[in-house]
XYZ file of C-alpha atoms in Angstrom:
238
model
C 12.802 15.083 32.472
C 13.082 15.724 28.764
C 16.851 15.217 28.937
C 16.342 11.877 30.650
C 13.802 10.847 28.013
C 16.189 11.826 25.237
C 19.082 9.981 26.862
C 16.921 6.885 27.335
C 15.839 7.000 23.715
C 19.421 7.332 22.496
C 20.477 4.427 24.724
C 17.646 2.297 23.337
C 18.664 3.109 19.762
C 22.294 2.225 20.492
C 21.200 -1.102 21.945
C 19.063 -1.854 18.887
C 22.011 -1.137 16.614
C 24.228 -3.362 18.738
C 21.741 -6.224 18.656
C 21.186 -5.830 14.932
C 24.889 -6.198 14.234
C 25.824 -8.720 16.904
C 25.603 -11.524 14.337
C 25.764 -11.357 10.571
C 25.003 -13.824 7.843
C 28.253 -14.937 6.249
C 28.576 -14.586 2.497
C 31.365 -17.140 2.427
C 30.521 -20.111 0.222
C 31.773 -23.665 0.758
C 33.975 -23.515 -2.353
C 37.756 -23.312 -1.843
C 38.589 -19.603 -1.374
C 41.365 -19.731 -3.979
C 38.994 -20.849 -6.750
C 36.596 -18.518 -8.550
C 33.493 -20.661 -8.526
C 30.984 -18.210 -9.941
C 31.183 -15.377 -12.460
C 28.031 -13.318 -12.820
C 27.136 -10.575 -15.262
C 24.198 -8.599 -13.876
C 22.595 -6.008 -16.138
C 20.152 -3.702 -14.387
C 17.738 -0.973 -15.266
C 18.841 1.154 -12.305
C 22.295 2.702 -12.325
C 22.628 3.230 -8.563
C 20.537 1.072 -6.221
C 20.903 -2.295 -7.915
C 24.546 -1.784 -8.888
C 25.607 -0.674 -5.398
C 23.714 -3.642 -3.920
C 25.003 -6.476 -6.080
C 28.621 -5.310 -6.157
C 28.807 -5.828 -2.392
C 28.250 -9.556 -2.848
C 31.617 -9.987 -4.522
C 33.931 -12.351 -2.651
C 37.323 -13.911 -3.445
C 35.555 -16.842 -5.094
C 32.635 -14.859 -6.575
C 33.037 -12.359 -9.385
C 30.159 -9.944 -9.864
C 30.068 -7.462 -12.720
C 27.008 -5.257 -12.208
C 26.191 -2.789 -14.965
C 23.467 -0.156 -14.691
C 22.071 0.909 -18.036
C 19.078 3.193 -17.585
C 17.210 1.032 -20.104
C 13.931 -0.671 -19.199
C 11.916 -3.789 -20.023
C 12.621 -5.059 -23.556
C 15.280 -2.446 -24.324
C 17.119 -3.495 -21.147
C 17.132 -7.154 -22.214
C 18.415 -6.254 -25.681
C 21.104 -4.092 -24.110
C 22.095 -7.019 -21.871
C 22.450 -9.196 -24.963
C 24.810 -6.626 -26.483
C 26.846 -6.248 -23.287
C 27.301 -10.017 -23.097
C 28.551 -10.028 -26.691
C 30.907 -7.112 -25.996
C 32.314 -8.896 -22.951
C 32.809 -12.118 -24.904
C 34.704 -10.200 -27.582
C 37.118 -9.155 -24.817
C 37.434 -12.803 -23.698
C 35.387 -12.104 -20.585
C 33.013 -14.983 -20.071
C 30.422 -15.521 -17.344
C 28.705 -18.514 -15.832
C 25.378 -16.717 -15.798
C 23.882 -13.494 -17.141
C 20.957 -11.894 -15.318
C 18.611 -9.026 -16.110
C 17.273 -6.901 -13.249
C 14.387 -4.532 -13.933
C 11.157 -3.110 -12.509
C 7.518 -3.085 -13.498
C 7.060 0.604 -12.633
C 4.333 1.998 -14.910
C 5.540 0.411 -18.123
C 2.943 -1.259 -20.341
C 2.069 -4.767 -19.206
C 2.823 -6.168 -22.646
C 6.364 -4.724 -22.586
C 7.088 -6.009 -19.100
C 5.807 -9.515 -19.807
C 7.729 -9.646 -23.074
C 10.918 -8.575 -21.274
C 10.534 -11.442 -18.804
C 9.927 -13.915 -21.628
C 12.808 -12.638 -23.749
C 15.286 -12.597 -20.855
C 14.557 -16.235 -20.076
C 14.848 -17.146 -23.742
C 18.245 -15.452 -24.112
C 19.853 -16.152 -20.752
C 18.106 -19.233 -19.396
C 14.974 -20.156 -17.449
C 14.496 -18.038 -14.349
C 17.450 -15.743 -15.004
C 15.509 -12.552 -14.640
C 15.239 -10.699 -11.327
C 12.208 -8.481 -11.748
C 10.235 -6.550 -9.171
C 6.641 -5.453 -9.285
C 6.629 -2.554 -8.716
C 10.291 -1.777 -7.945
C 13.555 -3.170 -6.550
C 13.026 -1.465 -3.187
C 10.247 -3.958 -2.503
C 12.938 -6.655 -2.249
C 14.785 -4.538 0.333
C 11.591 -3.959 2.277
C 11.008 -7.697 2.643
C 14.150 -7.917 4.827
C 12.200 -6.061 7.511
C 8.509 -6.337 6.653
C 6.580 -9.601 6.503
C 4.283 -8.380 3.766
C 1.412 -10.722 3.053
C 0.765 -9.623 -0.508
C -1.264 -7.021 -2.332
C -0.361 -3.748 -3.932
C 2.048 -1.204 -2.445
C 2.752 1.713 -4.737
C 6.454 2.303 -5.239
C 6.087 5.895 -4.031
C 5.487 4.426 -0.564
C 8.619 2.266 -0.533
C 11.125 4.883 0.614
C 9.081 6.049 3.590
C 8.261 2.531 4.736
C 11.837 1.402 4.256
C 13.220 4.305 6.264
C 10.738 3.599 9.057
C 12.404 0.191 9.338
C 15.947 1.584 9.074
C 15.597 4.530 11.441
C 16.057 2.576 14.725
C 19.464 1.423 13.469
C 20.727 4.839 12.447
C 20.616 3.931 8.748
C 18.882 5.850 5.981
C 18.117 5.116 2.351
C 17.998 8.137 0.058
C 15.616 6.930 -2.584
C 15.154 10.361 -4.121
C 18.751 11.422 -4.676
C 21.758 9.092 -4.437
C 19.688 5.885 -4.410
C 22.797 4.015 -3.275
C 23.012 1.181 -0.785
C 25.943 1.920 1.480
C 27.927 -0.632 3.453
C 26.007 0.137 6.653
C 22.709 -0.575 4.893
C 24.077 -3.721 3.256
C 25.460 -5.003 6.566
C 22.053 -4.504 8.134
C 20.449 -6.538 5.349
C 22.801 -9.407 6.255
C 22.381 -9.051 9.999
C 20.269 -11.247 12.246
C 16.810 -10.013 13.184
C 16.737 -10.244 16.999
C 12.958 -10.732 16.923
C 13.176 -13.952 14.928
C 16.846 -14.884 15.369
C 17.039 -15.338 11.597
C 19.299 -13.558 9.094
C 17.254 -10.831 7.450
C 18.358 -11.992 4.013
C 16.947 -15.454 4.762
C 13.671 -13.865 5.824
C 13.518 -11.809 2.633
C 14.061 -14.898 0.484
C 11.402 -16.895 2.310
C 8.896 -14.052 2.102
C 9.584 -13.390 -1.579
C 9.248 -17.099 -2.406
C 5.938 -17.284 -0.552
C 4.572 -14.235 -2.354
C 5.818 -15.521 -5.707
C 4.007 -18.786 -5.071
C 0.673 -16.994 -4.799
C 0.607 -16.314 -8.549
C 0.481 -18.447 -11.692
C 2.982 -16.207 -13.602
C 0.894 -16.078 -16.747
C 1.227 -12.281 -16.531
C 4.023 -11.079 -14.191
C 2.942 -7.489 -14.868
C -0.246 -8.041 -12.859
C 1.422 -9.883 -9.962
C 1.725 -7.015 -7.508
C 3.458 -7.097 -5.124
C 6.157 -9.611 -6.030
C 9.857 -9.909 -6.796
C 12.140 -12.594 -8.167
C 15.356 -10.999 -6.917
C 15.454 -13.859 -4.414
C 16.399 -16.242 -7.239
C 19.553 -14.301 -8.095
C 20.519 -13.877 -4.441
C 20.146 -17.617 -3.884
C 22.513 -18.265 -6.783
C 25.074 -15.880 -5.284
C 24.790 -17.548 -1.889
C 25.210 -20.997 -3.391
C 21.521 -21.853 -2.986
C 22.206 -22.898 0.581
C 19.403 -21.172 2.434
């Protein structure tokens, strides 16, 4: 009986993986494939998760240079300013420069100043922050969170609960990388809603973002503005 139960469970998991990957959201933009229509320079606090995520958005007509720095809040924004200058000195120019960083436990004043400074240097809205951490953005692909605090120490476990049925795992304690199987799942269609998971994440993040007045992003937990950068990459067509 136990063998039958195990076989049934394995069959169910295979079917879930098949359904999850039966349709995927296409990254292809409407621009002619021979033209590079968008060049992005993305400077992140994290050196693994964010970099491995954003690099997978690169397409023939989209150039993505993602640089992980290990810097945080204001120091990250200042480092991004220097990287942009270094790139320009090498005749490498970008349509947009974005900063990606987390609230974590950094002082509220530092976090809010980093948001303000990033928008001053790189343009209104060109900061993809997460309160508390980037993994919250990933979680929204699977969880319709209605708002309120979730400590970042809970992200990995909750994320892996969502990934387990599809045979995918996120190692948030060691490699912290988003592999191609994880990324493909983020683009796949949720069979429960028949919507691309990335569309769901954007809609959920926008709804949560709209619950706050943004006078102090450091206190707006849980929220993320990564959706703004993803919409730019996708041609704002969602």
